[in-house]
Coordinates of C-alpha atoms in Angstrom, one line a residue:
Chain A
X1 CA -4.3 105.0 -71.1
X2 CA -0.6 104.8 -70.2
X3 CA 0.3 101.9 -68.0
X4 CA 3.7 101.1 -66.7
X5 CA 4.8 97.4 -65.9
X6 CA 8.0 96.6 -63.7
X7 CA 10.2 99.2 -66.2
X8 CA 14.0 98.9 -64.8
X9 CA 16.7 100.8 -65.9
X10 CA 20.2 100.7 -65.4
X11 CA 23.1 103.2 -66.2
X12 CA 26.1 101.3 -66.1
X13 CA 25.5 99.6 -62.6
X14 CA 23.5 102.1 -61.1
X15 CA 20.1 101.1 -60.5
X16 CA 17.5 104.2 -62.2
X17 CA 14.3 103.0 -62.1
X18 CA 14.0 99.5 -60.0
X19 CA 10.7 98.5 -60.9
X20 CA 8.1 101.3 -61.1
X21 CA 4.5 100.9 -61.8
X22 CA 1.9 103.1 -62.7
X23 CA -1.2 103.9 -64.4
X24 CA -2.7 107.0 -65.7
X25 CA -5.7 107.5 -67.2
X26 CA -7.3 109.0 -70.4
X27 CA -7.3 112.9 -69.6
X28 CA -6.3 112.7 -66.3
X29 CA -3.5 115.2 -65.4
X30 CA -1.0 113.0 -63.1
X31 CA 1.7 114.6 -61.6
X32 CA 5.1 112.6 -60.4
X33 CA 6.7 113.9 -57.5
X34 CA 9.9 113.2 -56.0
X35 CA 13.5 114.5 -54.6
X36 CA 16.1 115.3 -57.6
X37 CA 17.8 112.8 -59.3
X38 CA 15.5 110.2 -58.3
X39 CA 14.7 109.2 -62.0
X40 CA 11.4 110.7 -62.7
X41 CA 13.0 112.4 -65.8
X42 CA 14.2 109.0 -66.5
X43 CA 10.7 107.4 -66.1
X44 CA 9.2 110.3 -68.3
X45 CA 11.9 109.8 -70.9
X46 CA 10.5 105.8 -71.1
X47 CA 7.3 107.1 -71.7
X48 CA 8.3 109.3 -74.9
X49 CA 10.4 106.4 -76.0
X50 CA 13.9 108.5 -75.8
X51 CA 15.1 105.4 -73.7
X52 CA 14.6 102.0 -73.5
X53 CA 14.5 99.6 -70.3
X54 CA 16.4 96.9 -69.5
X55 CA 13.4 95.4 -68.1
X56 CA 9.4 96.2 -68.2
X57 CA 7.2 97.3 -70.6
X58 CA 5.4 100.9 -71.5
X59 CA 1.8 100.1 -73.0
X60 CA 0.2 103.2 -74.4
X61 CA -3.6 102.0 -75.3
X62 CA -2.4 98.6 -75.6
X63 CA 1.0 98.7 -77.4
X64 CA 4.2 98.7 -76.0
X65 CA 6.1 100.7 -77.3
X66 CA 9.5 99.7 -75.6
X67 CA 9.5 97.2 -78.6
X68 CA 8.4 100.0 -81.4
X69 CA 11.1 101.2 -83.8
X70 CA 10.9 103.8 -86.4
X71 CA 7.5 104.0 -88.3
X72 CA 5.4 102.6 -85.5
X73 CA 7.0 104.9 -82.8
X74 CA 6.7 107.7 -84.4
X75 CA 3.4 107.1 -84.9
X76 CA 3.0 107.0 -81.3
X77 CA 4.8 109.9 -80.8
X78 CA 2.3 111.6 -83.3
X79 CA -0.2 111.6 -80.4
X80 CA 2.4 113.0 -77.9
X81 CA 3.0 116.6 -77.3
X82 CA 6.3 117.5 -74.7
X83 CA 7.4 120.3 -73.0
X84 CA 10.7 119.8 -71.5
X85 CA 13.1 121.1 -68.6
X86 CA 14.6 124.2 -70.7
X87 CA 12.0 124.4 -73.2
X88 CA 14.3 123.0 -76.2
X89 CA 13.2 125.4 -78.2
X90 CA 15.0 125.8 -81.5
X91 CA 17.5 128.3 -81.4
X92 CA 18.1 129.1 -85.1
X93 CA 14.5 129.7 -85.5
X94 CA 12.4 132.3 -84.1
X95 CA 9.2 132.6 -81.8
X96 CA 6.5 131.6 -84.5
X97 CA 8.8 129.1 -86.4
X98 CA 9.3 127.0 -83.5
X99 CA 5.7 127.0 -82.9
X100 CA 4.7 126.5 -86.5
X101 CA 7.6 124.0 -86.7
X102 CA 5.9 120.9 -86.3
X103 CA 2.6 121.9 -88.6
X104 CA 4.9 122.9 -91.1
X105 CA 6.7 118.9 -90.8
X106 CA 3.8 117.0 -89.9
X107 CA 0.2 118.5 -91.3
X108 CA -0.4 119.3 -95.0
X109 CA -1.8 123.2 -93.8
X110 CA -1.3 126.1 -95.7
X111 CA 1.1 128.8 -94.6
X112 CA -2.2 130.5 -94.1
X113 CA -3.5 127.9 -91.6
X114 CA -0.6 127.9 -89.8
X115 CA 0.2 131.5 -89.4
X116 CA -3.5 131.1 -87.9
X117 CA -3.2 128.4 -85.4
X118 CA 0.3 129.4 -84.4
X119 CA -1.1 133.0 -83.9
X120 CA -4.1 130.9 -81.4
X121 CA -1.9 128.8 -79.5
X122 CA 0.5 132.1 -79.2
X123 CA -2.5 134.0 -77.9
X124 CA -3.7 130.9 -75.5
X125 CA -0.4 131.1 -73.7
X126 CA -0.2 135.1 -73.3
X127 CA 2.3 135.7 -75.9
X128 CA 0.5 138.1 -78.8
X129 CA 2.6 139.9 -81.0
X130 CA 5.6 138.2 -79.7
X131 CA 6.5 135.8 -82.8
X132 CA 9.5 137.7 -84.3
X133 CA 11.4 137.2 -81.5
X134 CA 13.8 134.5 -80.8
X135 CA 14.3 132.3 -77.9
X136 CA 17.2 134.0 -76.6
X137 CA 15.3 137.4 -76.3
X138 CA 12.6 136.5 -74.3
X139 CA 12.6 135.6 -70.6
X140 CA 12.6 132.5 -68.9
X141 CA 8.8 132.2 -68.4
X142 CA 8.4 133.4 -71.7
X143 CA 10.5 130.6 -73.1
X144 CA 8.4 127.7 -71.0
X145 CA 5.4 129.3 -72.9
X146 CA 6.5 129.0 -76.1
X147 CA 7.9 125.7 -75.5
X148 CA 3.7 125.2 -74.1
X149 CA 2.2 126.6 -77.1
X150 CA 5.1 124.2 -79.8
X151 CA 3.6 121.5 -77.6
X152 CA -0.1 121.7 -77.6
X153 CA -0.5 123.1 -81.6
X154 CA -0.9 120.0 -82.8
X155 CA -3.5 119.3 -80.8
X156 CA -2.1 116.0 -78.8
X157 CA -3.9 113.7 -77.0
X158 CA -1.0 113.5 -74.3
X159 CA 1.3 116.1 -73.3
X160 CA 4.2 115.4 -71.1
X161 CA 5.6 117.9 -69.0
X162 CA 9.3 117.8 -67.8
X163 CA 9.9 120.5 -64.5
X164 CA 7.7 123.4 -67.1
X165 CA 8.3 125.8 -63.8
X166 CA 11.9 125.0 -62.2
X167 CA 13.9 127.7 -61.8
X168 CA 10.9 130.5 -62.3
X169 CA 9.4 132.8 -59.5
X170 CA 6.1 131.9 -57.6
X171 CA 4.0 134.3 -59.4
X172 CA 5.6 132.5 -63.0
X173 CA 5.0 128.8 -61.2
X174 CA 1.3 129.5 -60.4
X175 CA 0.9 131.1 -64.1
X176 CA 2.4 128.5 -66.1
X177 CA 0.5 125.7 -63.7
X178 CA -3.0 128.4 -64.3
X179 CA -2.0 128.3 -68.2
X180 CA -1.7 124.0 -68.2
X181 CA -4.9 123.8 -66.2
X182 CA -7.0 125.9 -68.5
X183 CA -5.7 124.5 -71.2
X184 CA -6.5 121.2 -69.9
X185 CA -10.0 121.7 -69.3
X186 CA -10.5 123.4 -73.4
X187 CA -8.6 120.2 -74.3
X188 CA -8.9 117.5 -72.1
X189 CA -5.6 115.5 -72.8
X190 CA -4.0 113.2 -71.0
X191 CA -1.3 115.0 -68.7
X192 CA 2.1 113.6 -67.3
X193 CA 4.1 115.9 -65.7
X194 CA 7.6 115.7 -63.2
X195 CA 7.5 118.1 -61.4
X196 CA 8.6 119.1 -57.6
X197 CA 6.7 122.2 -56.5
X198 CA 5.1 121.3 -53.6
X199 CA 2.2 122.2 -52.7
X200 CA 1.4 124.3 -56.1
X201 CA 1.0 120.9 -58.1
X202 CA -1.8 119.6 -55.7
X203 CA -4.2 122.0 -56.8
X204 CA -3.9 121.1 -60.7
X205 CA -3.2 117.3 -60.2
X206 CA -5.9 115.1 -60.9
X207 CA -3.5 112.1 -59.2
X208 CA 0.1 112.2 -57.7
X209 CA 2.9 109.6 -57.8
X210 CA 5.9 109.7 -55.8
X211 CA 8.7 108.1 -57.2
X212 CA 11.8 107.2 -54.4
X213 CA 14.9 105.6 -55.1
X214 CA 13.8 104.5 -58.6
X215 CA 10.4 102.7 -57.1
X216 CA 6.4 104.2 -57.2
X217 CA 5.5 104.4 -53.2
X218 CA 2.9 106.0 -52.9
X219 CA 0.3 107.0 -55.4
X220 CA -3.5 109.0 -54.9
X221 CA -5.3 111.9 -55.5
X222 CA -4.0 115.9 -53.7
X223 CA -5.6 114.9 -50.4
X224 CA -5.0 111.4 -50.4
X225 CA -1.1 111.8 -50.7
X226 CA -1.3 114.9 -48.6
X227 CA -2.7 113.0 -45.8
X228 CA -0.3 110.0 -46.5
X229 CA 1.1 108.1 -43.8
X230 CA 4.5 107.2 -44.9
X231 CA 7.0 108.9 -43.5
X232 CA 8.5 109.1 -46.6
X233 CA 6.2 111.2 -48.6
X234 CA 5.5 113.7 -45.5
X235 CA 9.4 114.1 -45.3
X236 CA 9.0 115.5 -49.3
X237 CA 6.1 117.3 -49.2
X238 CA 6.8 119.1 -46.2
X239 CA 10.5 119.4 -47.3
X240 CA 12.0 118.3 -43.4
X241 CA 15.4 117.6 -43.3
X242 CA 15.2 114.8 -41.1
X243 CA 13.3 112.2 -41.6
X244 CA 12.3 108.9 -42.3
X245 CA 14.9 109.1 -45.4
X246 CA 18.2 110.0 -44.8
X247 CA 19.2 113.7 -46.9
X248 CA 23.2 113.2 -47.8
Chain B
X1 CA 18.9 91.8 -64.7
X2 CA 21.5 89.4 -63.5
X3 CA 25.0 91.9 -62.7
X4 CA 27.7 88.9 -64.0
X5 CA 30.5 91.0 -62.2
X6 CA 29.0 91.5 -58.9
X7 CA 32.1 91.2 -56.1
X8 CA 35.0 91.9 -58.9
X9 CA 36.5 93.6 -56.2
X10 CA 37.6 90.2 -55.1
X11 CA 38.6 88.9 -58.5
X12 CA 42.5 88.0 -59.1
X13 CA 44.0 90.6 -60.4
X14 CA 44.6 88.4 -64.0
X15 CA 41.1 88.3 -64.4
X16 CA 40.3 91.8 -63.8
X17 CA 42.9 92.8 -66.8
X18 CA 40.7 90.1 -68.7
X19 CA 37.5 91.6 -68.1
X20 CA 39.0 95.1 -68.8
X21 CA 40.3 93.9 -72.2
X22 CA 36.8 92.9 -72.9
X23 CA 34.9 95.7 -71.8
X24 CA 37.6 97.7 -73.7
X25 CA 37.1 95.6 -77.0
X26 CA 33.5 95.5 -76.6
X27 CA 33.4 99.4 -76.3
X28 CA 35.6 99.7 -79.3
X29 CA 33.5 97.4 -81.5
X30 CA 30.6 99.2 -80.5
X31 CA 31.3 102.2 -81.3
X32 CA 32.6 101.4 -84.4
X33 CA 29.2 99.9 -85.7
X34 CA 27.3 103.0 -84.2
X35 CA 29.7 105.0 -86.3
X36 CA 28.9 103.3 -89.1
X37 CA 25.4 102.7 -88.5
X38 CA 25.1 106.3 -88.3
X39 CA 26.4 106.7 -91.7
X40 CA 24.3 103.9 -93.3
X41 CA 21.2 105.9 -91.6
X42 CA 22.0 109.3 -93.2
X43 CA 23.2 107.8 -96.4
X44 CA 19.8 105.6 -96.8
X45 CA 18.0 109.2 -95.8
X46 CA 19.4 110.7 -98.6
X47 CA 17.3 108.6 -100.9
X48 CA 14.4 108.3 -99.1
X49 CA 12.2 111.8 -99.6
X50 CA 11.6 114.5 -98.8
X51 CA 15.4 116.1 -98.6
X52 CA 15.7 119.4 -96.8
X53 CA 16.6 121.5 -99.4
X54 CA 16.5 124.6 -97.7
X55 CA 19.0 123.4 -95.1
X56 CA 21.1 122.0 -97.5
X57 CA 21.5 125.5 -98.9
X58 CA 22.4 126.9 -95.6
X59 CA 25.0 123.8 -94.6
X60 CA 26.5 124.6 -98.2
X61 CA 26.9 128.4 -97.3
X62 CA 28.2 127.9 -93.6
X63 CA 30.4 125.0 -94.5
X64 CA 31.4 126.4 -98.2
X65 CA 31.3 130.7 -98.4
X66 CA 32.4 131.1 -94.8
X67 CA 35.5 129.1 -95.2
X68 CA 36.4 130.4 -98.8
X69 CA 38.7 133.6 -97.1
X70 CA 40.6 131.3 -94.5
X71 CA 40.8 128.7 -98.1
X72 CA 42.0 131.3 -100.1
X73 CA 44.5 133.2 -97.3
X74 CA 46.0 129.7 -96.5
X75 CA 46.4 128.3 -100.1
X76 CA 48.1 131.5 -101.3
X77 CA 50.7 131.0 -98.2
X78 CA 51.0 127.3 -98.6
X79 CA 51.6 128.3 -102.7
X80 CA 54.2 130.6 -101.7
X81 CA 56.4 128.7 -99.1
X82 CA 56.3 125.5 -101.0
X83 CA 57.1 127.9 -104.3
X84 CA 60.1 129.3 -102.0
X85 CA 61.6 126.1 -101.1
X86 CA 61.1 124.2 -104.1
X87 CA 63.2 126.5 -105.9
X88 CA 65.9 126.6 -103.8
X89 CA 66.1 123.1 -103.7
X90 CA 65.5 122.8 -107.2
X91 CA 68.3 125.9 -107.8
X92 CA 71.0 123.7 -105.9
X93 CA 70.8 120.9 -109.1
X94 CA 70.2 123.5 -111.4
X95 CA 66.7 122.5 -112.4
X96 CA 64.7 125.6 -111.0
X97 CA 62.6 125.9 -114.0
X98 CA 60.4 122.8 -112.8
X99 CA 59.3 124.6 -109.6
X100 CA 55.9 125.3 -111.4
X101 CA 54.6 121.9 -112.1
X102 CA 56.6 120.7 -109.0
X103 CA 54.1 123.3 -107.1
X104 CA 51.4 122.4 -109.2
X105 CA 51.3 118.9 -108.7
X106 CA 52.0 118.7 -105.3
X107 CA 48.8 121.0 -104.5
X108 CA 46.7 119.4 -106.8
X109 CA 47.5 115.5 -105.8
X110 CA 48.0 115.9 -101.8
X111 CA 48.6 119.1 -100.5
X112 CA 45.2 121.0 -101.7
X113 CA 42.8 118.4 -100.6
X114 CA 44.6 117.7 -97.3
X115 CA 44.7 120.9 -96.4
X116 CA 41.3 122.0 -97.4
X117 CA 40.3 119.5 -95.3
X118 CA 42.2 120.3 -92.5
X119 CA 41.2 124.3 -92.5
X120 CA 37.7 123.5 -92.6
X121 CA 37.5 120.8 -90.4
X122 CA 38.7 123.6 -87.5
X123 CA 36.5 126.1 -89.3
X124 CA 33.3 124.3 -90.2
X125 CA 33.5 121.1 -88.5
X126 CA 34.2 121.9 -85.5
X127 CA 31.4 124.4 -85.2
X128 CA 29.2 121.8 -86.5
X129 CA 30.1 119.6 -83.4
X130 CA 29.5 122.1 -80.8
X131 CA 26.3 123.2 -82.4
X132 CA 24.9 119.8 -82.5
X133 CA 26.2 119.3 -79.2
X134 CA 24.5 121.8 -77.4
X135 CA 21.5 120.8 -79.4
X136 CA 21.9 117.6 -78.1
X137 CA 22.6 118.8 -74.1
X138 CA 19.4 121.4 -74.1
X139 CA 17.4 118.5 -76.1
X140 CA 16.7 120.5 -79.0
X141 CA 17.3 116.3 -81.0
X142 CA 14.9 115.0 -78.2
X143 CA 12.3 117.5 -79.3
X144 CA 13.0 116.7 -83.1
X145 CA 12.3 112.9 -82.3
X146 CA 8.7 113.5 -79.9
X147 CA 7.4 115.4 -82.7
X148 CA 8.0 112.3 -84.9
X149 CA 10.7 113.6 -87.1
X150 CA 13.8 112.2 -87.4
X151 CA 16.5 114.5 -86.6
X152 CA 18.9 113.3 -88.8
X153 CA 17.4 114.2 -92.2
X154 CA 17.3 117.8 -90.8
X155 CA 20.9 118.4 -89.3
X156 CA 22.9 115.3 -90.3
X157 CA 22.2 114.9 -94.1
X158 CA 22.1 118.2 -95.3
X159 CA 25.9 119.1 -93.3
X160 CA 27.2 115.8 -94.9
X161 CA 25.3 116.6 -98.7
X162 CA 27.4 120.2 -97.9
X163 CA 30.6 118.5 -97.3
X164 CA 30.4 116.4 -100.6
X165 CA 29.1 119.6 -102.6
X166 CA 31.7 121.9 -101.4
X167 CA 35.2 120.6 -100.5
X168 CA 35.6 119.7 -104.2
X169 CA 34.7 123.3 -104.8
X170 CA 36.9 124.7 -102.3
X171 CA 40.2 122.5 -103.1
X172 CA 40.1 123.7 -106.3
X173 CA 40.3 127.3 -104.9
X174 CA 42.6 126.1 -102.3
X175 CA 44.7 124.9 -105.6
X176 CA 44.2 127.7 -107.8
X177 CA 45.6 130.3 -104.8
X178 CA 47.9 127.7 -104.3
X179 CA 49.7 128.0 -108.0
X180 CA 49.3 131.8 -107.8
X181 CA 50.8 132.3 -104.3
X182 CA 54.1 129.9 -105.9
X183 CA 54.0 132.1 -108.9
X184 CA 54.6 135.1 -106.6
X185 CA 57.3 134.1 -105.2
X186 CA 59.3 131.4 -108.0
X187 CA 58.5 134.4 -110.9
X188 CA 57.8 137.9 -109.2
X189 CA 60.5 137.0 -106.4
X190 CA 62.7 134.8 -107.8
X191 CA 62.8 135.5 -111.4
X192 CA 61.6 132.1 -112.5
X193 CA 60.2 133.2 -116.4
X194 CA 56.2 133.0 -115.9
X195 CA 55.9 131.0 -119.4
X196 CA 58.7 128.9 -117.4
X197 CA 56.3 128.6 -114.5
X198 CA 52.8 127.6 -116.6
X199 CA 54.4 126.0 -119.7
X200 CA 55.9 123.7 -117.8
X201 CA 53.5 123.4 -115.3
X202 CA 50.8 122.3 -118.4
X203 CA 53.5 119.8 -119.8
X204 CA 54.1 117.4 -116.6
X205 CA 50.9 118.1 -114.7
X206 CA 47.8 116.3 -116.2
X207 CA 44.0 115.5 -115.5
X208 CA 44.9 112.2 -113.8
X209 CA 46.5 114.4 -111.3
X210 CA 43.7 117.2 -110.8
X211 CA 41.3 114.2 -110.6
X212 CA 43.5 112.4 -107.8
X213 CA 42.9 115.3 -106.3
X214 CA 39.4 115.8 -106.7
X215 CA 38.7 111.6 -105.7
X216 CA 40.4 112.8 -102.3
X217 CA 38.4 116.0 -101.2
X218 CA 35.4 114.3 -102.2
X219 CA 35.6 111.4 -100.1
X220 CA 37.1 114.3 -97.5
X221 CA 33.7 115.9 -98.1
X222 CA 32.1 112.9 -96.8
X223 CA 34.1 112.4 -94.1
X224 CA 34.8 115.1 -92.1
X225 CA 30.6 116.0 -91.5
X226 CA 30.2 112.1 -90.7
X227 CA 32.9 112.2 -87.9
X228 CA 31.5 115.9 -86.9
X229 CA 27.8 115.6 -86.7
X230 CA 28.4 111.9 -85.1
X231 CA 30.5 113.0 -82.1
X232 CA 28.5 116.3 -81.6
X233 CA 25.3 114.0 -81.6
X234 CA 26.5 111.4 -79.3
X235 CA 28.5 114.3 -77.2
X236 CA 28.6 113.7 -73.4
X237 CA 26.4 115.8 -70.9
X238 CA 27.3 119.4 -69.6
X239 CA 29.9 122.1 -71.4
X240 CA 32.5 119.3 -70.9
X241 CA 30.8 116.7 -73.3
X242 CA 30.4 119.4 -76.2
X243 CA 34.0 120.7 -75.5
X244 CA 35.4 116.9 -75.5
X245 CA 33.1 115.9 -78.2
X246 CA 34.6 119.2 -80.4
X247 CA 38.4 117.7 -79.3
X248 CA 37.7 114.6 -80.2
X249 CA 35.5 115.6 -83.8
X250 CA 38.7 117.9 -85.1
X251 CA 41.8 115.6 -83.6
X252 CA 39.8 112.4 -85.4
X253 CA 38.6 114.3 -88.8
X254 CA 42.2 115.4 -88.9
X255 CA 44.1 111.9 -87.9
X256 CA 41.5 109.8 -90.6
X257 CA 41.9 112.7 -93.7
X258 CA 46.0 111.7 -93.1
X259 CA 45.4 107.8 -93.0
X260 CA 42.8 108.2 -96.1
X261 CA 45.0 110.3 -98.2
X262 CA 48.3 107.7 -98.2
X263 CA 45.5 104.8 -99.0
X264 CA 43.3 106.8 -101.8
X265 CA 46.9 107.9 -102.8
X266 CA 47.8 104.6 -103.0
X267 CA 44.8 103.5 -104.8
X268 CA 44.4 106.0 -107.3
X269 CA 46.1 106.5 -110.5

């Protein structure tokens, strides 16, 4: 279980995040919503331990790991998979070898093994025969895949997902949030993802947070936020211009 | 968290150049112990197992065999025009035959290693800023760090273990071209007598100097990946960060191989 406690963050003077909390819970897939630039990549980088708060804590099955350094975070991050905004996939390296990557660093496997597992997690996310390629020769989708399959072939017990479908097509959005769900039911991690495609997310969401102007307002399962009465949240999810929150 | 300067707007103006001076120092001591933190981190990851050998080989051959044609070109060039002047100088008090250790010595003590540096520091370094850089703005170091590894023992130690390894390596070619490129023009051009050129050459210049030189693009070696691969892992957001971060890499790799050469020529023998 990941719970967050009154986590603040500053940059500079600007107020981030201004005292967000919010549970999730083992294997539940919990999506946060909210406009751009409202900090949920900010919350999400707390989470991974990329950033640390100037106030509030992060407890993941009881630590906090706001106060972890070196060896013990990383062995935190050992149970994390992440697939962020552009994928970050390694460059230099090609299809497979970012996949394999992380067996390779972390696991005592065999080349055999790996060429194995990396060949599974390829063929999980619809990307057979594919391998020899590298990242700047395959599209877009293709890319978020990849970055999918380097995420989950270590077998994590939570996967974070930064945006995995901005800036793809519909038919690409529903595929990738198809791939995550499957994928979620053969493995039944825990799920964090930012993401703002409403209303594709509500029917893979197990819960949904809305995070405005660095605070949690609102959080509940698809109906319950669908159905929400602040203005705020039915401004978002229906995308109006006018509302209860002014759009500069 | 309590915001101390709250309403500075409304602060006499004395004050405001106070707090500025502050902020300013505070910035600058910061950053200096990042910089050096940095460095105490990769040097301490050098020790520690298991060292990416693999890497290491592929640092030593981007930093080391894709500079040697720009080392060699530049030396040969910098051999001939110091050969060129020094002779004519040397011709006006009639002592022309010392224009081969007078070229020999002055590439092997200061103008070799500098140099070297220099070149490769817009060749290498700089490339080694931008590409850490954009690793950094795409989040290619994030990634390394959620998967538990620590990304400097995979792009910070092996470009600084390159640096070490082959600016030594490279001066000395820088030298060698360096001696040749005078002994075109002082003999072939000039008419300077080639046992002239080396004889003498072998009787003023020693292996105190050589190793002057070799102290120098050592500690060069060292330097000029630690500046790189710290600004392009701290490098701003956007194309702007990685092209500032570049700038600033090559302008300070540059302005501290200058201050370090007077004070190691200082120091050494």
């Amino acid at each position: 279980m990941i719970r967050i406690q009154g986590l603040r963050k500053f940059f500079g003077r600007q107020p981030v995040l201004r005292g967000v909390d919010l549970d999730v819970a083992t294997g539940e897939i919990m999506i946060v919503i909210g406009r751009s630039g409202g900090g949920k990549s900010v919350l999400l980088k707390h989470m991974l331990g990329l950033l640390r708060p100037d106030a509030g804590a992060v407890v993941v099955d009881g630590t906090d790991i706001t106060k972890l350094r070196g060896a013990a975070l990383e062995a935190v991050r050992r149970r994390y998979g992440v697939v962020f905004q552009g994928g970050a996939l390694f460059d230099s390296m090609s299809v497979f070898d970012n996949v394999a990557f992380p067996l390779r660093e972390k696991t005592a496997l065999g080349a055999g093994d790996i060429a194995q597992r990396v060949e599974e997690k390829l063929a999980q996310v619809g990307l057979v025969d594919m391998g020899h390629k590298n990242p700047a020769e395959i599209s877009g989708g293709m890319r978020k895949r990849v970055a999918i399959a380097r995420a989950l072939v270590t077998e994590p017990e939570i996967v974070f997902f930064d945006e995995p479908t901005t800036g793809l097509d519909p038919i690409l959005v529903n595929t990738i949030h198809h791939l995550i769900q499957d994928l979620h039911r053969t493995f039944r991690f825990t799920a964090v993802m930012v993401s703002h495609e409403i209303p594709e997310i509500f029917e893979i969401a197990d819960r949904v947070a809305m995070l405005h102007e660095g605070v949690i307002i609102e959080t509940g399962d698809a109906r319950g936020i669908q159905n929400s009465t602040n203005p705020i949240v039915q401004q978002f999810i229906h995308g109006a211009v006018e509302g209860a929150h002014h759009v500069a | 968290m309590t915001d101390w300067s709250a309403g500075r707007e409304t602060w006499p103006l004395p004050a405001r150049w106070v707090e500025a001076l502050g902020e300013g120092t505070l910035y600058l001591v910061e950053s200096i112990g990042r910089f050096g933190r940095f460095l105490g981190q990769a040097v301490a990851l050098v020790f520690i197992p298991p060292l990416k050998f693999r890497r290491l080989a592929g640092r030593v051959y981007f930093v080391g065999f894709k500079s040697l044609t720009i080392v060699i070109l530049t030396g040969a060039f910098t051999g001939m025009a110091l050969g060129l002047q020094v002779f004519l100088t040397l011709q006006r008090v009639g002592s022309e035959a010392f224009v081969g250790p007078a070229v020999g010595i002055a590439l092997v003590r200061e103008l070799g290693p500098v140099l070297t540096a220099v070149f490769v520091t817009g060749l290498a370094g700089s490339a080694l800023t931008a590409e850490l850089g954009i690793m950094r703005i795409t989040e290619q170091i994030d990634a390394f760090m959620v998967m538990a590894l620590n990304p400097m023992r995979y792009l910070v130690v092996p470009a600084i273990l390159a640096g070490i390894i082959t600016f030594p390596m490279l001066t000395a070619i820088f030298d060698v071209a360096g001696i040749y490129g005078g002994y075109l023009v002082a003999v072939m051009l000039l008419g300077t007598s080639p046992g002239t050129y080396f004889g003498q050459m072998q009787a003023f210049a020693d292996m105190t100097d050589v190793m002057v030189g070799f102290w120098k693009s050592l500690c060069f070696g060292g330097l000029v990946p630690w500046v790189c691969t710290y600004k392009g892992f701290h490098c701003g957001h956007g194309a702007e960060g990685v092209s500032r971060a570049t700038t600033e890499a090559v302008v300070l790799s540059c302005v501290l191989i200058l201050i370090f050469n007077y004070f190691l020529g200082s120091v050494l023998p």
